mmCIF file with all atom_site columns, C-alpha atoms in Angstrom:
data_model
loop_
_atom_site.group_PDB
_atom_site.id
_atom_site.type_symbol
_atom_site.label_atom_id
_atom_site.label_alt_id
_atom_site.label_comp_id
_atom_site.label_asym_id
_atom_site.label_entity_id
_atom_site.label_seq_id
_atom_site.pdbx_PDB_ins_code
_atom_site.Cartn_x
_atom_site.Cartn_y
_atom_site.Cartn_z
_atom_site.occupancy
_atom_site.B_iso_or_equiv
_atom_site.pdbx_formal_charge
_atom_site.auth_seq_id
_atom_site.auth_comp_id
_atom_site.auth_asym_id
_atom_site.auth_atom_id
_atom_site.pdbx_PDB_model_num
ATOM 1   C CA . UNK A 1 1   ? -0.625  9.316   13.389  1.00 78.00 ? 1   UNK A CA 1
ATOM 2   C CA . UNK A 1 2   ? 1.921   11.852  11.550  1.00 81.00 ? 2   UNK A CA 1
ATOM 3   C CA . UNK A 1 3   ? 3.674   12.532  14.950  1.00 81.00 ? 3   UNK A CA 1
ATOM 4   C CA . UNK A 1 4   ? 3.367   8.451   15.646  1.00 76.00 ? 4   UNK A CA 1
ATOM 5   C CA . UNK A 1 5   ? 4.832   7.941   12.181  1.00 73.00 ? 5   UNK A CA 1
ATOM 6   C CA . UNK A 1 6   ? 6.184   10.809  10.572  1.00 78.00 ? 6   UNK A CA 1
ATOM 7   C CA . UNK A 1 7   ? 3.705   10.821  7.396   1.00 79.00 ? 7   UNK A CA 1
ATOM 8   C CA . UNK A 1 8   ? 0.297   10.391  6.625   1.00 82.00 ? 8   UNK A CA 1
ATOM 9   C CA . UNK A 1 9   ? 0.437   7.767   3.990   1.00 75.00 ? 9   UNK A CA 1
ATOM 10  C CA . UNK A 1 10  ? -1.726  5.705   6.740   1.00 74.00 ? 10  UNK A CA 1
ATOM 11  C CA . UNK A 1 11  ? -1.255  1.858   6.842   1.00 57.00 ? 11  UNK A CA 1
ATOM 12  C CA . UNK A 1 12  ? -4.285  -0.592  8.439   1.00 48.00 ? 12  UNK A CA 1
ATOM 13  C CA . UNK A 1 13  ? -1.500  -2.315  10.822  1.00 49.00 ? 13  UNK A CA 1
ATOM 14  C CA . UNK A 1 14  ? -1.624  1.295   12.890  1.00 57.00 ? 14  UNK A CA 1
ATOM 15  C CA . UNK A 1 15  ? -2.538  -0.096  16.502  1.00 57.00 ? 15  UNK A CA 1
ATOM 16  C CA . UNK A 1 16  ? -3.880  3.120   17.950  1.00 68.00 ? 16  UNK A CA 1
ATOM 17  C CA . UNK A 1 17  ? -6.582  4.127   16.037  1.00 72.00 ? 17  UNK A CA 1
ATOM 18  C CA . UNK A 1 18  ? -9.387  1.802   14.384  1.00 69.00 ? 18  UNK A CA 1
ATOM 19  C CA . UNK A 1 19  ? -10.117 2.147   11.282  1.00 74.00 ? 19  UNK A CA 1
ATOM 20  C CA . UNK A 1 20  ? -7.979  4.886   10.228  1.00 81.00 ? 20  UNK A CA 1
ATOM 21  C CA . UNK A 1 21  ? -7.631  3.515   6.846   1.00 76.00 ? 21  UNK A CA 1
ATOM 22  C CA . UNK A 1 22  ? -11.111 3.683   6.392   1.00 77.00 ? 22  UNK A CA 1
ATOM 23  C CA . UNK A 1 23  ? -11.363 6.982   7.173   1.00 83.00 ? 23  UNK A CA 1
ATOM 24  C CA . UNK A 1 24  ? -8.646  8.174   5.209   1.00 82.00 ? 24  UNK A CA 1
ATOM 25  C CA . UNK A 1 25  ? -10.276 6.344   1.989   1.00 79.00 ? 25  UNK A CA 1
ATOM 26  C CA . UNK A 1 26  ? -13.610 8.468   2.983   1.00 84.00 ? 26  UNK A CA 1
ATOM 27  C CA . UNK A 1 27  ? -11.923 11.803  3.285   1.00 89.00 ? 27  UNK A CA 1
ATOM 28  C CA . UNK A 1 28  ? -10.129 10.953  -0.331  1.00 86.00 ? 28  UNK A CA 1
ATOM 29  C CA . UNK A 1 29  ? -13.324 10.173  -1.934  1.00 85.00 ? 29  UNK A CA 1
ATOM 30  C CA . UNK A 1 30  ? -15.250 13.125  -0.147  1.00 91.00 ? 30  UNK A CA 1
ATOM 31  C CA . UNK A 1 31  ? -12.228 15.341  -0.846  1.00 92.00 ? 31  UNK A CA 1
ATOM 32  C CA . UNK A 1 32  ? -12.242 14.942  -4.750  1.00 87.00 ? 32  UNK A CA 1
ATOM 33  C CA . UNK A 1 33  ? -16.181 14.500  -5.250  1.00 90.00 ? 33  UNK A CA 1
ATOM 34  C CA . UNK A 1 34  ? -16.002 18.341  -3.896  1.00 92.00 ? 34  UNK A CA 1
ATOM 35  C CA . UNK A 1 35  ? -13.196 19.081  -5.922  1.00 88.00 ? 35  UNK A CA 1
ATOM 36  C CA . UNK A 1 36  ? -14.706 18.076  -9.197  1.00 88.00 ? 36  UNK A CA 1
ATOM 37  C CA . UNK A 1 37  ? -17.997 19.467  -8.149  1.00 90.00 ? 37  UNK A CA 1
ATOM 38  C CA . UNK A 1 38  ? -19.755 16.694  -7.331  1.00 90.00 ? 38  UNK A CA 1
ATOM 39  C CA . UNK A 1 39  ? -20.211 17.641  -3.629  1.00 89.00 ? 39  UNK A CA 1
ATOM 40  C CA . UNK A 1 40  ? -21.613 20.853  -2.158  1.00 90.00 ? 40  UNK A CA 1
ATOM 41  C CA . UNK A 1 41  ? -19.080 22.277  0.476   1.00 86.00 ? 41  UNK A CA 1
ATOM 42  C CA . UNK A 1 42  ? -19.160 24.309  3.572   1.00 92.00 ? 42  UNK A CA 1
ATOM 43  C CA . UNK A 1 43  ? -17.087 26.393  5.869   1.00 92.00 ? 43  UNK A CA 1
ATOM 44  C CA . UNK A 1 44  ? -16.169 23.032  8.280   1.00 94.00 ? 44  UNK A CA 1
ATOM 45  C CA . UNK A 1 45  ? -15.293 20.975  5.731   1.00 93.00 ? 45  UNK A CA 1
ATOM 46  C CA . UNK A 1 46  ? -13.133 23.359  3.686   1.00 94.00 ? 46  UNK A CA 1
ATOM 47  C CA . UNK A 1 47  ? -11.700 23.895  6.968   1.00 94.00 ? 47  UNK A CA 1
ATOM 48  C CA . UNK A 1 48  ? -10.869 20.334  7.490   1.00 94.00 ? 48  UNK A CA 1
ATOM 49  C CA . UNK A 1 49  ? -9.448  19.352  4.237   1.00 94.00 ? 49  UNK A CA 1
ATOM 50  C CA . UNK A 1 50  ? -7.208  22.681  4.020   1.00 95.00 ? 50  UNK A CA 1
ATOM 51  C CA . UNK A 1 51  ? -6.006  21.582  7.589   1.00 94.00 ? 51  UNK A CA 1
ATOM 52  C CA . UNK A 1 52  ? -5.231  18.046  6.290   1.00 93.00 ? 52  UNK A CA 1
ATOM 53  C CA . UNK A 1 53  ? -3.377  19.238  3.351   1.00 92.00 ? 53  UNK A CA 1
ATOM 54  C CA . UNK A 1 54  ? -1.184  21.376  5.551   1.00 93.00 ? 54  UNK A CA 1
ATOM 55  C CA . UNK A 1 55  ? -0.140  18.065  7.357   1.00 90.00 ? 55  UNK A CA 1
ATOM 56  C CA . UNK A 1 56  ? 0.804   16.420  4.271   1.00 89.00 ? 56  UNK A CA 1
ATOM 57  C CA . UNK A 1 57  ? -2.132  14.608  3.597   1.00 90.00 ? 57  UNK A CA 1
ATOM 58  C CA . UNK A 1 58  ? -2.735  13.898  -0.268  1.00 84.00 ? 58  UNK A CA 1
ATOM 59  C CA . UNK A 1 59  ? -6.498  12.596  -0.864  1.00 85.00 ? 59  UNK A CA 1
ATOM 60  C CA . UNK A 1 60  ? -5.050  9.556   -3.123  1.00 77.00 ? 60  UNK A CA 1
ATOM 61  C CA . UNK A 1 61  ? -5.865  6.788   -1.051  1.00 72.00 ? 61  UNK A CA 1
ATOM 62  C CA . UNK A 1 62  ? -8.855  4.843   -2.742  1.00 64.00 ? 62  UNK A CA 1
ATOM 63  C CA . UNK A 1 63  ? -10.168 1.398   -1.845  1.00 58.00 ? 63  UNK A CA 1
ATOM 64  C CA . UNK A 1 64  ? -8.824  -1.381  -4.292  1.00 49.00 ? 64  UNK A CA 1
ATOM 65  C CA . UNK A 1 65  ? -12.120 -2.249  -6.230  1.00 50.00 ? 65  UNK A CA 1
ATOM 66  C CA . UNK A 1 66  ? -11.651 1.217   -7.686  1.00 51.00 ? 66  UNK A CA 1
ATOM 67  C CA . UNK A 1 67  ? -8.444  0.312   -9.334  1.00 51.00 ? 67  UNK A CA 1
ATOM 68  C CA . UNK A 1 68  ? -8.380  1.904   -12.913 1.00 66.00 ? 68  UNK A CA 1
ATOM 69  C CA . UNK A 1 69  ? -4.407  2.030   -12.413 1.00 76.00 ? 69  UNK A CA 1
ATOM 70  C CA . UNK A 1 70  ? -2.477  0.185   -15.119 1.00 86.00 ? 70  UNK A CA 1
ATOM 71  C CA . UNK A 1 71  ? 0.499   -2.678  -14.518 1.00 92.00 ? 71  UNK A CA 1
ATOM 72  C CA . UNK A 1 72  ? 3.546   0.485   -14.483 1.00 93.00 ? 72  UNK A CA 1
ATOM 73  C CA . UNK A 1 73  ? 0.777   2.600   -11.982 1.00 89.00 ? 73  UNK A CA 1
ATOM 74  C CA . UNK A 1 74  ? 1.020   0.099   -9.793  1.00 91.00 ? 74  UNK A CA 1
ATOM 75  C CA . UNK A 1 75  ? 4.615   -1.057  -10.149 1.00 95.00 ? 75  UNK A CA 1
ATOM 76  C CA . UNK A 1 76  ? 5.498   2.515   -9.254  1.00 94.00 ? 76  UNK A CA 1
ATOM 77  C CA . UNK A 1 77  ? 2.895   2.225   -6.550  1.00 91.00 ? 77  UNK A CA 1
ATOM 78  C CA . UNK A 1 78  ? 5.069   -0.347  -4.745  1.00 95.00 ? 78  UNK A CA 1
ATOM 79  C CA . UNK A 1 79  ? 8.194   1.248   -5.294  1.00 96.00 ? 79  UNK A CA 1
ATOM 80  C CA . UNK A 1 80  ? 6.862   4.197   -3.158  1.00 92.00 ? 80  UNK A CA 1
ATOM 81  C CA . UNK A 1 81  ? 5.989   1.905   -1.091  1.00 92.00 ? 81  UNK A CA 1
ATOM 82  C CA . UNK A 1 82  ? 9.150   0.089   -0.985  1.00 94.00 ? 82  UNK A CA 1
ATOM 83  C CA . UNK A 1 83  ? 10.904  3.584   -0.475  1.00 93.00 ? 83  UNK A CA 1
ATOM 84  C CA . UNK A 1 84  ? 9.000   4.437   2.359   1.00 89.00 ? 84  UNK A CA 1
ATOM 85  C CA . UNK A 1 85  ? 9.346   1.093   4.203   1.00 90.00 ? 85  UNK A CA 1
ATOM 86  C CA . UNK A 1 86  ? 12.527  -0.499  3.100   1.00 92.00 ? 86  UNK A CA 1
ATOM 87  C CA . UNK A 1 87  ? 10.655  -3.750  1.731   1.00 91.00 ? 87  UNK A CA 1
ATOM 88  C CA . UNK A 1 88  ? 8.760   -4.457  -1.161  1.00 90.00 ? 88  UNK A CA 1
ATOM 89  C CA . UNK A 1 89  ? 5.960   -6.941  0.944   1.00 90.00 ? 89  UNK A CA 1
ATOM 90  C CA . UNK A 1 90  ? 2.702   -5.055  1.002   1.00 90.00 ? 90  UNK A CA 1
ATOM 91  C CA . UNK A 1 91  ? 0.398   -6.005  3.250   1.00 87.00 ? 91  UNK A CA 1
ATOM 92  C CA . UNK A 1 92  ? -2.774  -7.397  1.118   1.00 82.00 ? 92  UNK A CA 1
ATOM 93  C CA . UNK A 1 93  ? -5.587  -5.504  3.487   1.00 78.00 ? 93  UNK A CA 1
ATOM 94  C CA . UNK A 1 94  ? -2.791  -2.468  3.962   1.00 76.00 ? 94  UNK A CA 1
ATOM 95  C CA . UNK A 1 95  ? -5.812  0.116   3.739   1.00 69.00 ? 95  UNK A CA 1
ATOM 96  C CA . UNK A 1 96  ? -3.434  3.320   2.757   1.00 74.00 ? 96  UNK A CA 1
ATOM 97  C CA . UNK A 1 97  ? -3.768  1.727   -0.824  1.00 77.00 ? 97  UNK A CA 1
ATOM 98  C CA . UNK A 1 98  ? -6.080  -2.007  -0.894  1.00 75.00 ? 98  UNK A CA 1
ATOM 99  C CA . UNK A 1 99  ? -5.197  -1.541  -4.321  1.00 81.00 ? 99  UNK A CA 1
ATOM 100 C CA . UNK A 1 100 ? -1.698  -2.204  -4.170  1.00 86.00 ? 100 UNK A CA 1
ATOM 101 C CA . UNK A 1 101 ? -1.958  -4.921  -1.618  1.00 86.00 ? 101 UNK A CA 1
ATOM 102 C CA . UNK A 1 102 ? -4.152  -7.163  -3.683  1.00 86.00 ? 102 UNK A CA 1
ATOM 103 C CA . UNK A 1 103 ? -2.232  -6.287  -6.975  1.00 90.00 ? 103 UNK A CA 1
ATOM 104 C CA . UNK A 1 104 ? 0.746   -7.768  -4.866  1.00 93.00 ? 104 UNK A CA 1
ATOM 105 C CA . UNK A 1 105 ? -1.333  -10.974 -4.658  1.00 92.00 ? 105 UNK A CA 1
ATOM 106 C CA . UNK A 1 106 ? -2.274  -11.254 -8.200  1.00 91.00 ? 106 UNK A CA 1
ATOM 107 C CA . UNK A 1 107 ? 1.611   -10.646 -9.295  1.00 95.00 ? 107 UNK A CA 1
ATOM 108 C CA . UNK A 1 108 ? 2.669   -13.681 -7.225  1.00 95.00 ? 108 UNK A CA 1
ATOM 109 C CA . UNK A 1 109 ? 0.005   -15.890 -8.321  1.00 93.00 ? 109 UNK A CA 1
ATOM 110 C CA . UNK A 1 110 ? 0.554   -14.862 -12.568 1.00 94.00 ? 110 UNK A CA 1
ATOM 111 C CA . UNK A 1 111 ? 4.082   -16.336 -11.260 1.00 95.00 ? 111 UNK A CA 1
ATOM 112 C CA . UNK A 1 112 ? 3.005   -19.531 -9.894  1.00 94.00 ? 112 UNK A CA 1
ATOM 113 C CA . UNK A 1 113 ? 0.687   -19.931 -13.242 1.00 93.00 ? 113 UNK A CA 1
ATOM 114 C CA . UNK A 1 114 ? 3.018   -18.560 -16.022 1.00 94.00 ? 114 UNK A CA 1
ATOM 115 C CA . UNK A 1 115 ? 0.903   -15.798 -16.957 1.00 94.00 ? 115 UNK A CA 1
ATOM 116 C CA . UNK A 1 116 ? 3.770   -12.966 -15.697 1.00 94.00 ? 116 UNK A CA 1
ATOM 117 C CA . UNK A 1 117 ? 5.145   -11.615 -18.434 1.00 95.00 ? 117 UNK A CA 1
ATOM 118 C CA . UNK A 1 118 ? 9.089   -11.966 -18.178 1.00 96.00 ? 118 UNK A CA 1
ATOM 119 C CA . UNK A 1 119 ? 9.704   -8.211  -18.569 1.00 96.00 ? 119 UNK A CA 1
ATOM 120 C CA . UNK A 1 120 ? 7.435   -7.560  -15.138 1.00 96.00 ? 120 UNK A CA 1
ATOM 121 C CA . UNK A 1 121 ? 8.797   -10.777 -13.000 1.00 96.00 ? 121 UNK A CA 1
ATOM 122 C CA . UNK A 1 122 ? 12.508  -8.302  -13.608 1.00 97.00 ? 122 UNK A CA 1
ATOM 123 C CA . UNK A 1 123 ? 11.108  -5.265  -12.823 1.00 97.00 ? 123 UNK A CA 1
ATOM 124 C CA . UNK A 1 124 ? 9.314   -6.572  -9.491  1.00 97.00 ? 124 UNK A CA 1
ATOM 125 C CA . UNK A 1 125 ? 12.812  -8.570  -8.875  1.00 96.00 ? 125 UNK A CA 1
ATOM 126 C CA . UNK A 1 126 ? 14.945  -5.708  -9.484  1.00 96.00 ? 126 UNK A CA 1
ATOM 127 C CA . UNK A 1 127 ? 13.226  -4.066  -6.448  1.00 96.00 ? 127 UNK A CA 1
ATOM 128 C CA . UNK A 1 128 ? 13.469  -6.895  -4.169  1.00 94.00 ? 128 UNK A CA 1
ATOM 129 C CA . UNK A 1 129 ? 10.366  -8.025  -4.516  1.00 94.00 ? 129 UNK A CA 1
ATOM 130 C CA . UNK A 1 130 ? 9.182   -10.932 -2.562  1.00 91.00 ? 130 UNK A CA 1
ATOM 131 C CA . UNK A 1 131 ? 7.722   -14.346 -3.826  1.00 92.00 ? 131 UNK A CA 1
ATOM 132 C CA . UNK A 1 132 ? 7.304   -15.942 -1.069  1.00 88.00 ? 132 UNK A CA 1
ATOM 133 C CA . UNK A 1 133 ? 5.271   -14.678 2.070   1.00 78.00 ? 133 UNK A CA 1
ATOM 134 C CA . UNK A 1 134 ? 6.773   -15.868 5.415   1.00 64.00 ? 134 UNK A CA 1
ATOM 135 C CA . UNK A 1 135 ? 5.153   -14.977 8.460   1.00 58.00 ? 135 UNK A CA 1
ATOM 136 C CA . UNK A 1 136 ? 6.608   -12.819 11.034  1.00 53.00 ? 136 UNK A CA 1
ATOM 137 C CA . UNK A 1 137 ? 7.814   -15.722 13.241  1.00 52.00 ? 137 UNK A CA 1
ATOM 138 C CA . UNK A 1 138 ? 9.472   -16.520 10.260  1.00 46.00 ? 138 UNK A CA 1
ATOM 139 C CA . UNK A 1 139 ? 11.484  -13.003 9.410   1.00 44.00 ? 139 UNK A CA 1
ATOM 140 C CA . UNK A 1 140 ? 12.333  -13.272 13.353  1.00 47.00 ? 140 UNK A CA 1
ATOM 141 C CA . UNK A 1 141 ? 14.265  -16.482 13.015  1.00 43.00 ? 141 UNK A CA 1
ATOM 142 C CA . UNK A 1 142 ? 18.346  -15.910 12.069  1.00 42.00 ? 142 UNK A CA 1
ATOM 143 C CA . UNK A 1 143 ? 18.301  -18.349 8.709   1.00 41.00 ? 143 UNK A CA 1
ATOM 144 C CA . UNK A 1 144 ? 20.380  -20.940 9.422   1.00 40.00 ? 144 UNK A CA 1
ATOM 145 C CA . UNK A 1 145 ? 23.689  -21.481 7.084   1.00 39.00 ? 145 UNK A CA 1
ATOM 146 C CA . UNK A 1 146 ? 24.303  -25.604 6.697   1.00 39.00 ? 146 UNK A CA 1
ATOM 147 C CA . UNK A 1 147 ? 23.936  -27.952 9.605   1.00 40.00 ? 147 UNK A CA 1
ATOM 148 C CA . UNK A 1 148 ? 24.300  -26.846 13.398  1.00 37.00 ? 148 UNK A CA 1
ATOM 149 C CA . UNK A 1 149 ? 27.245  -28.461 15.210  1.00 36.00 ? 149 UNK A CA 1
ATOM 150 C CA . UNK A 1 150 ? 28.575  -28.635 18.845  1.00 36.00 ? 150 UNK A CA 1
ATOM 151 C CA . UNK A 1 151 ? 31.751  -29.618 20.579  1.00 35.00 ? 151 UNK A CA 1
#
């Protein structure tokens, strides 16, 4: 994935490899239930998490019903994100963070109900944040400036 990609902050759309999301969300959860004790260790898997950390892997990604983050957590969440992909249109099942994916959904719908505070619609604006989904059909069509003539 790293040499597909060039990190290892793993997104579900990855084609090659089913479930890699998943697996990264077990190896996080495995990875600090040993590191806080919780989990009895041995030589392999020691092995395996030192060789994932020396790839760049950071044990953060968690499944989004664990969420505990708080509105600015996840606002800087998605500005990551945004750095790393140029857009600020998270998937909602992106499994490197579910988290962030379905906060995305609930920020667009508190917008549609008044219930987003303005102070947060600016923030999530000032980073290009996207109201509207389109589909991909849609992001491939040139938008169209005024009506189309011919001679």
């Amino acid at each position: 994935y790293k040499d597909d990609v060039g990190h290892l902050n793993i997104d579900h759309q990855y084609k090659h490899c089913d479930n890699l999301g998943g697996w990264a969300v077990n190896m996080s959860t495995k990875y600090q239930k040993w590191n806080e004790g919780k989990l009895e260790g041995n030589a392999k898997m020691e092995a395996e998490f030192d060789e994932l950390k020396a790839l760049g892997f950071n044990f953060d990604i968690m499944a989004f019903y664990e969420s505990t983050r708080s509105w600015d957590d996840h606002y800087e969440k998605l500005k990551e994100f945004k750095e790393l992909t140029g857009v600020a249109r998270v998937p909602l099942k992106w499994k490197a963070d579910l988290r962030l994916g379905k906060w995305v959904q609930l920020q667009r719908k508190a917008k549609r109900t008044n219930k987003l505070s303005e102070e947060h619609r600016e923030k999530l604006e000032s980073i290009g944040f996207e109201w509207e989904i389109l589909s991909e059909e849609q992001y491939q069509q040139p938008q169209q400036q005024g009506p189309v003539t011919t001679v």
